PDB file of N, CA and C in Angstrom:
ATOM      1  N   UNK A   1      -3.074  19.181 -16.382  1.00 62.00           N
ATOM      2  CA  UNK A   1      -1.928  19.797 -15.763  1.00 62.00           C
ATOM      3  C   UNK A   1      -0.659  18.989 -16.053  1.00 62.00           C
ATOM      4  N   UNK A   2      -0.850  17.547 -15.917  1.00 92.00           N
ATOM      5  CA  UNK A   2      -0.226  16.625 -16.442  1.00 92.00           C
ATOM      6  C   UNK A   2       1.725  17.059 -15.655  1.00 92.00           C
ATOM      7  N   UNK A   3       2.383  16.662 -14.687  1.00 97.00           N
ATOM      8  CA  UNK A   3       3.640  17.389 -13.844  1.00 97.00           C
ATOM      9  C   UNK A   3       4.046  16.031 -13.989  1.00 97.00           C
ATOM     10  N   UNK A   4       5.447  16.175 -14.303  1.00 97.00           N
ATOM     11  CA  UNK A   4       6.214  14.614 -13.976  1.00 97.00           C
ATOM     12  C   UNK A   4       6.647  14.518 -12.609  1.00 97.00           C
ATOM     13  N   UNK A   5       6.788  13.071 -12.384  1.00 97.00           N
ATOM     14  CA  UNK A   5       6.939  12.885 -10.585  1.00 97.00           C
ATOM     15  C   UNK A   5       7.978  12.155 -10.769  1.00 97.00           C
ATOM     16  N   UNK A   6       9.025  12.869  -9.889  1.00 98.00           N
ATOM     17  CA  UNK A   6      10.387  11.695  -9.808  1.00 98.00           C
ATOM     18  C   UNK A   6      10.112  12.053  -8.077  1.00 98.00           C
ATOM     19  N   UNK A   7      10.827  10.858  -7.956  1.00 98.00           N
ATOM     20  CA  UNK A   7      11.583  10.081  -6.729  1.00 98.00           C
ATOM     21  C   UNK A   7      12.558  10.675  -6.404  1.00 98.00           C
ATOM     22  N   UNK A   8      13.007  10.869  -5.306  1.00 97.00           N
ATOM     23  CA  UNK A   8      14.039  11.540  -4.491  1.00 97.00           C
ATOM     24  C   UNK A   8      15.147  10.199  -4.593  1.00 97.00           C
ATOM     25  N   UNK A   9      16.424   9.531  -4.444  1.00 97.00           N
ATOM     26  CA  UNK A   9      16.924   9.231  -3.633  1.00 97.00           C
ATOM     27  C   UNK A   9      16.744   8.242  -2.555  1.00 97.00           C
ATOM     28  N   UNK A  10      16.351   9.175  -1.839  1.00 96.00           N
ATOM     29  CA  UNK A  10      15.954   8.752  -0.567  1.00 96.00           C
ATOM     30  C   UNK A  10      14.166   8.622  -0.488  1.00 96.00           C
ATOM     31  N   UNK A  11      13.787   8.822  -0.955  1.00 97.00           N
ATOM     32  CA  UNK A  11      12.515   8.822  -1.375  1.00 97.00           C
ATOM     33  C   UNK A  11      12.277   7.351  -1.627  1.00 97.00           C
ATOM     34  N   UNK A  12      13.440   6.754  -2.541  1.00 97.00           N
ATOM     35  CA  UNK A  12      13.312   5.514  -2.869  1.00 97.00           C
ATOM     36  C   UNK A  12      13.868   4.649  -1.661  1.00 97.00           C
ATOM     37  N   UNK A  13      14.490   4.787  -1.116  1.00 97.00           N
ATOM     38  CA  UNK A  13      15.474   4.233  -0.034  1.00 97.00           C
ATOM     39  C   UNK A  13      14.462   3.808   0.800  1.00 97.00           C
ATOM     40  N   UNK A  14      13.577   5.156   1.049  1.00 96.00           N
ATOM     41  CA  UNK A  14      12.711   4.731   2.157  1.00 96.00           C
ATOM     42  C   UNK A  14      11.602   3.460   1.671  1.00 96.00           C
ATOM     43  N   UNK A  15      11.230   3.928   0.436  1.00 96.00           N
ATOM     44  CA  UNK A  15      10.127   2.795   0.427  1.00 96.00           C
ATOM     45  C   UNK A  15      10.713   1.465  -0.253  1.00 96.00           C
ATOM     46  N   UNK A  16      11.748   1.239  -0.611  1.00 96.00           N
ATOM     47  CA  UNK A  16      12.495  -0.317  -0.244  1.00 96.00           C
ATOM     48  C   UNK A  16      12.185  -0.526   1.110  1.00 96.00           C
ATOM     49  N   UNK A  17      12.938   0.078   2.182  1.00 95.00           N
ATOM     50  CA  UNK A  17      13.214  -0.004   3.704  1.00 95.00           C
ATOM     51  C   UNK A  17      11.295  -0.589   4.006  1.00 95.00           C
ATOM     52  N   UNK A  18      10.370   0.711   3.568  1.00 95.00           N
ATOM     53  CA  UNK A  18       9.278   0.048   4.218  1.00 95.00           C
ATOM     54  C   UNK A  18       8.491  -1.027   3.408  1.00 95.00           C
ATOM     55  N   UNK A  19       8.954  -1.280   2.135  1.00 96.00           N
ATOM     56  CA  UNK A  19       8.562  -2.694   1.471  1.00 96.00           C
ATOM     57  C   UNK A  19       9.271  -3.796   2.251  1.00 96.00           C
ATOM     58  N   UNK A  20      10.621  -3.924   2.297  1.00 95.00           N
ATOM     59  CA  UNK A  20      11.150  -4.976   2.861  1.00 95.00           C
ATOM     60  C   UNK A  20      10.885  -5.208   4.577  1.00 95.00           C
ATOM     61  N   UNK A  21      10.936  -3.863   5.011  1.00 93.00           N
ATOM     62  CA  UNK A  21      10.335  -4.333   6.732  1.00 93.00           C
ATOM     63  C   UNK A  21       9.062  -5.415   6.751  1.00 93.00           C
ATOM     64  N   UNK A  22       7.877  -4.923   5.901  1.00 94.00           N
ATOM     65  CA  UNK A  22       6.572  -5.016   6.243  1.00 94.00           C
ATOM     66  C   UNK A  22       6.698  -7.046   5.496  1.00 94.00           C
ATOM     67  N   UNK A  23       7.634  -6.961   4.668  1.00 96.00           N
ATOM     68  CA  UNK A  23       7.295  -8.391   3.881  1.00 96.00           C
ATOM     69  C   UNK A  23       8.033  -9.196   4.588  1.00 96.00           C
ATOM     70  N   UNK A  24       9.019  -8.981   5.816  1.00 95.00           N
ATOM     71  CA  UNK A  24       9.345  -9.767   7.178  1.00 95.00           C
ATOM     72  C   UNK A  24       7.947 -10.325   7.428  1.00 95.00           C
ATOM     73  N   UNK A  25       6.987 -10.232   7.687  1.00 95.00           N
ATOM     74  CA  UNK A  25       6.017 -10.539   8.252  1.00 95.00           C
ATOM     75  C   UNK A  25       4.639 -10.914   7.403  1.00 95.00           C
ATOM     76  N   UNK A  26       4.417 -10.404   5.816  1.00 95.00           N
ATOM     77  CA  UNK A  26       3.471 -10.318   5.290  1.00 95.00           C
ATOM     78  C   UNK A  26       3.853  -9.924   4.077  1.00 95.00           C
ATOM     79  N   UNK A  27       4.220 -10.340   2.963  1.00 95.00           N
ATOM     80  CA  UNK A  27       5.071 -10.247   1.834  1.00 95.00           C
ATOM     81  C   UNK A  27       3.372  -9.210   0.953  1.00 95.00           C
ATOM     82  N   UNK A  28       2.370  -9.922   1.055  1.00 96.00           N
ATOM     83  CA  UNK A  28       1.292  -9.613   0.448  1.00 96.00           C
ATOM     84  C   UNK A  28       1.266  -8.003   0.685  1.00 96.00           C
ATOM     85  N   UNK A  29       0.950  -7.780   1.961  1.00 95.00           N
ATOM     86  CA  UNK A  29       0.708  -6.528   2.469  1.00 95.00           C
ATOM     87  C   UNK A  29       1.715  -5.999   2.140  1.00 95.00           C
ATOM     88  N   UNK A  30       3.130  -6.269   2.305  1.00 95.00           N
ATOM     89  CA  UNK A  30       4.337  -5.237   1.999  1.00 95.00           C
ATOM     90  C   UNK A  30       4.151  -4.746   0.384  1.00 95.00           C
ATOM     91  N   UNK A  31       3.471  -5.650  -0.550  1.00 96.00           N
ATOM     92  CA  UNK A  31       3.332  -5.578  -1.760  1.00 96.00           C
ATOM     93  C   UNK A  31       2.451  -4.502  -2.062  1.00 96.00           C
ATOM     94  N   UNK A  32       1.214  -4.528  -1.264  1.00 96.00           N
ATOM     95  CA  UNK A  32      -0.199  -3.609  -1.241  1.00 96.00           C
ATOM     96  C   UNK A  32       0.659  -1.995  -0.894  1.00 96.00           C
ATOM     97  N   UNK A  33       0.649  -1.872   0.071  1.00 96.00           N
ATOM     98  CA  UNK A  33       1.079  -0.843   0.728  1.00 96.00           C
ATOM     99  C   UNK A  33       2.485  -0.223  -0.479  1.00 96.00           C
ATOM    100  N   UNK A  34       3.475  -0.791  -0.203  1.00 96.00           N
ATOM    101  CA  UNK A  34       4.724   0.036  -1.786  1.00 96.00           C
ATOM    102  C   UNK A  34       3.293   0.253  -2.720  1.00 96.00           C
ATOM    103  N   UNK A  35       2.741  -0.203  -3.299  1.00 96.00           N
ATOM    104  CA  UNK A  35       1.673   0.059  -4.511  1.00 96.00           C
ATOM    105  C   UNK A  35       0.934   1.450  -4.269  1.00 96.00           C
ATOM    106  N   UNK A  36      -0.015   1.126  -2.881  1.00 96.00           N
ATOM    107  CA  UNK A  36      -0.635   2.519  -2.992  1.00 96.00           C
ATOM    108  C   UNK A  36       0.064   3.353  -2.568  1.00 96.00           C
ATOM    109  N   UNK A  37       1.308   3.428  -2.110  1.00 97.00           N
ATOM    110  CA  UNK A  37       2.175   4.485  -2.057  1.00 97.00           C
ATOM    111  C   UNK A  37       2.417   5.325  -3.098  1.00 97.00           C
ATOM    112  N   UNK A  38       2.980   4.318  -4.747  1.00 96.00           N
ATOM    113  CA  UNK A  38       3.495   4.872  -5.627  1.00 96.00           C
ATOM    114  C   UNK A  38       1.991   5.159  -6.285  1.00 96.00           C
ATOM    115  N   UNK A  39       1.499   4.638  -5.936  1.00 95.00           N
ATOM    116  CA  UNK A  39      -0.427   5.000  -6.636  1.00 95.00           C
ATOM    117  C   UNK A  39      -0.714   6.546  -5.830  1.00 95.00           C
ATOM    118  N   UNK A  40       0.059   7.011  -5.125  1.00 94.00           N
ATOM    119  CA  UNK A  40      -0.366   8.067  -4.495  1.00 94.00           C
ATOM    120  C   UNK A  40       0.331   9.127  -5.247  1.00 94.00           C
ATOM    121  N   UNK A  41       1.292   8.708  -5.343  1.00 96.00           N
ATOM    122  CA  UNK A  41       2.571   9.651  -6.093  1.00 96.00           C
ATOM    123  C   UNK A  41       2.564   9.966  -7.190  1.00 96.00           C
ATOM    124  N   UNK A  42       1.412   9.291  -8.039  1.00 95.00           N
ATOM    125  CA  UNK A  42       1.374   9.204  -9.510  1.00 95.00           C
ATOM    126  C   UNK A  42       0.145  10.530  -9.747  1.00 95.00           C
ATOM    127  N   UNK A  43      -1.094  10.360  -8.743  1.00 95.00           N
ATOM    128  CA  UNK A  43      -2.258  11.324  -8.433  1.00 95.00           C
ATOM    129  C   UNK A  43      -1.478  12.640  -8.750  1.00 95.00           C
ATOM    130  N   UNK A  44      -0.093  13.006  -8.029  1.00 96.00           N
ATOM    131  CA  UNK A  44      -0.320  14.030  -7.687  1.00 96.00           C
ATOM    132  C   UNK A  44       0.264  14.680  -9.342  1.00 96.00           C
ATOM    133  N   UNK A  45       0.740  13.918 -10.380  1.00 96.00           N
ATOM    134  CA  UNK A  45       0.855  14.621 -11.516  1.00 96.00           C
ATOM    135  C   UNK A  45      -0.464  15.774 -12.168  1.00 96.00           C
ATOM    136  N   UNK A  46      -1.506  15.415 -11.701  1.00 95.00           N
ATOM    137  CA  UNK A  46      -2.743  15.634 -12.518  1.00 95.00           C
ATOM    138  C   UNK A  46      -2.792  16.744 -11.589  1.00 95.00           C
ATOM    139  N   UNK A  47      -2.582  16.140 -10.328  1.00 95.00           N
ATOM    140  CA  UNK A  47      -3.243  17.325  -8.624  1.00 95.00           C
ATOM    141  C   UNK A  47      -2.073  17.713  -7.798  1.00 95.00           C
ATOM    142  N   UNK A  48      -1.167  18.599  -8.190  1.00 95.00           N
ATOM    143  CA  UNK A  48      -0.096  18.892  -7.807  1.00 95.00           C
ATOM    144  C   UNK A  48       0.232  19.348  -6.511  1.00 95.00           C
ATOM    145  N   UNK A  49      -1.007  20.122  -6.195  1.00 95.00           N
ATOM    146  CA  UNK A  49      -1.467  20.851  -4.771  1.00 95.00           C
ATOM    147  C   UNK A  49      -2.380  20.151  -3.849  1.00 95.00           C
ATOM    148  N   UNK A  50      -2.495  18.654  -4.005  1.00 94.00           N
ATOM    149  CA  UNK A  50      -3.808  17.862  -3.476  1.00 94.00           C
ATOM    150  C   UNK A  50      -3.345  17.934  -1.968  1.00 94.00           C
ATOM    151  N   UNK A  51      -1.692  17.977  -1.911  1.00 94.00           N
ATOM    152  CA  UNK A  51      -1.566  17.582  -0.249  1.00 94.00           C
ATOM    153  C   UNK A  51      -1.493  19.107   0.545  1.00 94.00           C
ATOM    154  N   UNK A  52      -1.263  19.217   1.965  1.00 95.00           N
ATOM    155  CA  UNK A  52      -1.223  20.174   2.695  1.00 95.00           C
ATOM    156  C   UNK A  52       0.023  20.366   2.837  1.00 95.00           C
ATOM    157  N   UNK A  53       0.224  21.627   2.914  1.00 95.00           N
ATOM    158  CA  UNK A  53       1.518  22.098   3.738  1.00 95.00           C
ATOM    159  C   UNK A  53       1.819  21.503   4.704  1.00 95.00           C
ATOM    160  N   UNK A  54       3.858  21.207   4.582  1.00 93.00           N
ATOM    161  CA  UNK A  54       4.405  20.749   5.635  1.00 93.00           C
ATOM    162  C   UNK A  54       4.091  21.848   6.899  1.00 93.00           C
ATOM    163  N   UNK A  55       3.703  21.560   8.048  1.00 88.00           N
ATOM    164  CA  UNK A  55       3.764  22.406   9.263  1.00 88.00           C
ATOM    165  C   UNK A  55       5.290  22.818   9.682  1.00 88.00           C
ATOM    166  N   UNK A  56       6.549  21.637   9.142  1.00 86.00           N
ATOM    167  CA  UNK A  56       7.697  21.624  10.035  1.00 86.00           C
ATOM    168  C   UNK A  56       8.428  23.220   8.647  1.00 86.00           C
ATOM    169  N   UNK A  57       8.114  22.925   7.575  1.00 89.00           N
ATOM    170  CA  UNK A  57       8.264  24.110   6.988  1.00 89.00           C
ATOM    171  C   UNK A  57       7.397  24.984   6.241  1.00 89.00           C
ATOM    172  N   UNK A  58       8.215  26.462   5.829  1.00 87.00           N
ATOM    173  CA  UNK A  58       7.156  27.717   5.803  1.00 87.00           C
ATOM    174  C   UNK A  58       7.610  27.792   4.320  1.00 87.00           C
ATOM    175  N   UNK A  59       6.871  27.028   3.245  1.00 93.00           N
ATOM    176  CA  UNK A  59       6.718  27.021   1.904  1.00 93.00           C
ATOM    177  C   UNK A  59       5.251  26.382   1.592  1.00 93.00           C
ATOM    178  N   UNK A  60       4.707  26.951   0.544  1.00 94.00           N
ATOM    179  CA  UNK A  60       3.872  26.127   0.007  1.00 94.00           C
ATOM    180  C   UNK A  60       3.899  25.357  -0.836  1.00 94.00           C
ATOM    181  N   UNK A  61       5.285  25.646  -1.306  1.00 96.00           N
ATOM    182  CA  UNK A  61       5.828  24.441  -2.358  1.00 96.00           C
ATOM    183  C   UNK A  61       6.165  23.192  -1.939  1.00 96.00           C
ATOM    184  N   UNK A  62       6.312  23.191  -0.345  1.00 97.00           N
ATOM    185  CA  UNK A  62       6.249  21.817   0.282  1.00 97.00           C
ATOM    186  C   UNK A  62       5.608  21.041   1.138  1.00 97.00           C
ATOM    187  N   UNK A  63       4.732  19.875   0.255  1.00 97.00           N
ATOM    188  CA  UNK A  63       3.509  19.465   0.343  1.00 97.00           C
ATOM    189  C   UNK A  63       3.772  17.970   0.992  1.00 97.00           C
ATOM    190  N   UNK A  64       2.255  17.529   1.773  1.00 96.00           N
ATOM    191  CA  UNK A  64       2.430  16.083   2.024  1.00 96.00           C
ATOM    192  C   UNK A  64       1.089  15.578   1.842  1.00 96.00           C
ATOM    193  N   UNK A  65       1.239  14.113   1.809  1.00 96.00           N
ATOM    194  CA  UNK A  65      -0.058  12.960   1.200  1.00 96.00           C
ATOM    195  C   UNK A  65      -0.175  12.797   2.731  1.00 96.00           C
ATOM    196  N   UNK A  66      -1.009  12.690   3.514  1.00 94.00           N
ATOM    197  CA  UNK A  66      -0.857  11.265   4.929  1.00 94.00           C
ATOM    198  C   UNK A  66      -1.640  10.377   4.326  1.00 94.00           C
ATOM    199  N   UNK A  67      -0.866   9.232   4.700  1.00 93.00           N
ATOM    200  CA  UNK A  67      -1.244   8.108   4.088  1.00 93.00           C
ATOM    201  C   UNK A  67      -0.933   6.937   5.651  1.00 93.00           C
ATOM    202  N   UNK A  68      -1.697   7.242   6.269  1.00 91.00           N
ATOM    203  CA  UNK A  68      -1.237   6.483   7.586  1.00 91.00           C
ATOM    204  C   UNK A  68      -1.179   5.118   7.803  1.00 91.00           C
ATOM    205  N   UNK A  69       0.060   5.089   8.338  1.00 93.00           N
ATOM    206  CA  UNK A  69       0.878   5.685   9.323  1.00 93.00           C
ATOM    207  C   UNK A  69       2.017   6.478   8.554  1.00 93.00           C
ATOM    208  N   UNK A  70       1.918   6.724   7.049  1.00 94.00           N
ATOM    209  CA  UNK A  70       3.268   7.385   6.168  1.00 94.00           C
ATOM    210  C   UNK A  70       2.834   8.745   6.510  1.00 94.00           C
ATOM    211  N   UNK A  71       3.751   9.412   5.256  1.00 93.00           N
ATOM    212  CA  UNK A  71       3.506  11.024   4.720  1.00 93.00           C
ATOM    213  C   UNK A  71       4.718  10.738   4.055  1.00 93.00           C
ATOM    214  N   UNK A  72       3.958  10.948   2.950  1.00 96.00           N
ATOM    215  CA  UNK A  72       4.664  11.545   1.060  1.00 96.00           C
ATOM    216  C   UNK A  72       4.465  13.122   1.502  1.00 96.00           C
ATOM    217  N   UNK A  73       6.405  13.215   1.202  1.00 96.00           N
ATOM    218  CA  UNK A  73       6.546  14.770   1.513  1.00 96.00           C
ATOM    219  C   UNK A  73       7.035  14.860   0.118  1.00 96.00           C
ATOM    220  N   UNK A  74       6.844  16.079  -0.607  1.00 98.00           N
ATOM    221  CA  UNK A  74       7.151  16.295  -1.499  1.00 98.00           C
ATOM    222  C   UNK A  74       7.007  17.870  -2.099  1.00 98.00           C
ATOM    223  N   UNK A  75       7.897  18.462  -3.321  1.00 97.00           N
ATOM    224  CA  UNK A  75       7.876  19.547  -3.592  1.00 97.00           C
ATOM    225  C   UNK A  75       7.253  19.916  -4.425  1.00 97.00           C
ATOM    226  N   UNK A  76       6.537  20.857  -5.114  1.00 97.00           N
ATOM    227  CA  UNK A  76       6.033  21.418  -6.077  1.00 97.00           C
ATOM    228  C   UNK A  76       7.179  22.333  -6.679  1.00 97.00           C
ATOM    229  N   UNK A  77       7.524  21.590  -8.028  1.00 96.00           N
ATOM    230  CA  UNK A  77       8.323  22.828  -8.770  1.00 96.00           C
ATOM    231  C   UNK A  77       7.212  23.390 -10.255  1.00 96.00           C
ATOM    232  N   UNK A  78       7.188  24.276  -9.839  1.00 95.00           N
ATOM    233  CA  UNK A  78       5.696  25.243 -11.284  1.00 95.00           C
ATOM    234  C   UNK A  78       6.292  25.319 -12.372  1.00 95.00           C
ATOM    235  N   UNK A  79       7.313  25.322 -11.824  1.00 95.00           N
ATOM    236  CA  UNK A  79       8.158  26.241 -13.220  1.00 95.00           C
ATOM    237  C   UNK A  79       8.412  25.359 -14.489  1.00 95.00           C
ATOM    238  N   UNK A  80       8.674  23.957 -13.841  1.00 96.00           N
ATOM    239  CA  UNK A  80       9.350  23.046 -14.222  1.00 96.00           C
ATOM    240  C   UNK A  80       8.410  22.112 -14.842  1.00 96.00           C
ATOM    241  N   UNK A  81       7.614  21.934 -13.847  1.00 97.00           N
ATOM    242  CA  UNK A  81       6.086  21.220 -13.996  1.00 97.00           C
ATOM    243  C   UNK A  81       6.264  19.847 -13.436  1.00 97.00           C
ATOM    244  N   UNK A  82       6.832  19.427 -12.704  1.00 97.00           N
ATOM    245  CA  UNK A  82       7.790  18.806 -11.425  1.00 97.00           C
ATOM    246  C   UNK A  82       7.353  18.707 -10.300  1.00 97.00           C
ATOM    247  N   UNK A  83       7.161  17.348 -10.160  1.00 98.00           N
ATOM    248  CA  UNK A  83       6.804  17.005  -8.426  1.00 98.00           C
ATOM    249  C   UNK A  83       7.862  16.153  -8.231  1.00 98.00           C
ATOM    250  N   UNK A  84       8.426  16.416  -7.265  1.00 98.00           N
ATOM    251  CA  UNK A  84       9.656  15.659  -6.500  1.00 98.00           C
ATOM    252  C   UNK A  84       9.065  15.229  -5.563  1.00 98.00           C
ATOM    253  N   UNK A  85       9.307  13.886  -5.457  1.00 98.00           N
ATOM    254  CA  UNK A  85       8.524  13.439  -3.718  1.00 98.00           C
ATOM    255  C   UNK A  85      10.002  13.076  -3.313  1.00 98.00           C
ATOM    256  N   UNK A  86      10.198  13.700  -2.035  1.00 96.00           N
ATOM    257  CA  UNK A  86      11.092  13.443  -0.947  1.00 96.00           C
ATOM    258  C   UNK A  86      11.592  12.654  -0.609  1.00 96.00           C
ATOM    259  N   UNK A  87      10.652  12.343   0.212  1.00 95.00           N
ATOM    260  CA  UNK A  87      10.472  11.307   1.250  1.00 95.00           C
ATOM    261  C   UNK A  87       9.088  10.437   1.485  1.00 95.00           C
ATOM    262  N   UNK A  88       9.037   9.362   1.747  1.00 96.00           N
ATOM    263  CA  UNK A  88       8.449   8.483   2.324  1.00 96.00           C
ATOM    264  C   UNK A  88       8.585   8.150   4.093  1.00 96.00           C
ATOM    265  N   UNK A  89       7.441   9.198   4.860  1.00 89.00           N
ATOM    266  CA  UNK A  89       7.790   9.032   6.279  1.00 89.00           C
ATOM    267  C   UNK A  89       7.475   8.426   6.676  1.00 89.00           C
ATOM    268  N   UNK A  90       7.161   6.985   7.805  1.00 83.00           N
ATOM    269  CA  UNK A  90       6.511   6.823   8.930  1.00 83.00           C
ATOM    270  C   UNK A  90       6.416   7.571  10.241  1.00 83.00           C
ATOM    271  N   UNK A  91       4.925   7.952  10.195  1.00 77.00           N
ATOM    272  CA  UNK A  91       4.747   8.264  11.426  1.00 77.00           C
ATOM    273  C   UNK A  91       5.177   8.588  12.739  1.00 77.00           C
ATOM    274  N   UNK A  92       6.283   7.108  12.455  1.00 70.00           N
ATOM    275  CA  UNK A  92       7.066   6.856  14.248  1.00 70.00           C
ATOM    276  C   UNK A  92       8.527   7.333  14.224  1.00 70.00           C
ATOM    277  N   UNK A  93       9.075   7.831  13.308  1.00 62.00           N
ATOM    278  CA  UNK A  93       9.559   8.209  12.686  1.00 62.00           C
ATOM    279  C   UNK A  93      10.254   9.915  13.239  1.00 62.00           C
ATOM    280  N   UNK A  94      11.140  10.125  13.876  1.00 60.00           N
ATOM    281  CA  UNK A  94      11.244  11.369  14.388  1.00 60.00           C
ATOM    282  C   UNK A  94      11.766  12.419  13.209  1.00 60.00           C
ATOM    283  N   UNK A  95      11.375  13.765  13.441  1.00 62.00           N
ATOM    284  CA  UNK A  95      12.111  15.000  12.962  1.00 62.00           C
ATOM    285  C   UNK A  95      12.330  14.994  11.431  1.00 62.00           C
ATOM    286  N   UNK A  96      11.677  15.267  11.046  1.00 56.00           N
ATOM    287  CA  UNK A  96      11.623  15.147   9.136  1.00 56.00           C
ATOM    288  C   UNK A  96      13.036  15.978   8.480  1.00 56.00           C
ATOM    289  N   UNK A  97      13.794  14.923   7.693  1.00 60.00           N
ATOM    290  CA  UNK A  97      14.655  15.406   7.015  1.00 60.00           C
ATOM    291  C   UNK A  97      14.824  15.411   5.762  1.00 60.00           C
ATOM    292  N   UNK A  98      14.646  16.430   5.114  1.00 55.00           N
ATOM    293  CA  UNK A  98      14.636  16.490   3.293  1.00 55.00           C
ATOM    294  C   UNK A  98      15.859  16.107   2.526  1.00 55.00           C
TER     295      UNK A  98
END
């Protein structure tokens, strides 16, 4: 299927924000965690549809990983052959904004 995956923006913003929070405390783990994040993001070239529909919206083109305590929100473009990942959520994290 082979879909290229770009990064949002903010997509990236966020996972600086949650690399640098987590390496306050544990540089190792902040290292692990950014990794299987972008190790998640890379899957979905091959598996475009692997995640579930967002509940907060009514598309099926917009998909998420949980990866807890995250969620890789991201879009499916077909046309294009394009995965846009969004966002990078935490959990604690209120009201999802694209």
């Amino acid at each position: 299927m082979d879909y290229t995956v770009i990064l949002s923006p903010k997509a990236v913003g966020d996972l600086e924000t949650i690399v640098r929070y987590l390496s306050l405390s544990n540089p190792d783990a902040a290292r692990k965690v950014g990794q299987r994040l972008l190790g998640k993001t890379k899957e979905l070239s091959q598996f475009p549809f692997k995640g579930q529909k967002v509940p907060e919206f009514d598309s099926p083109n917009i998909r998420q990983l949980i990866l807890k305590p995250y969620r890789v929100v991201y879009r499916v473009e077909e046309d294009k052959k394009r995965i846009s990942v969004a966002r990078f959520w935490h959990s604690s994290q209120e009201n999802l904004e694209l």
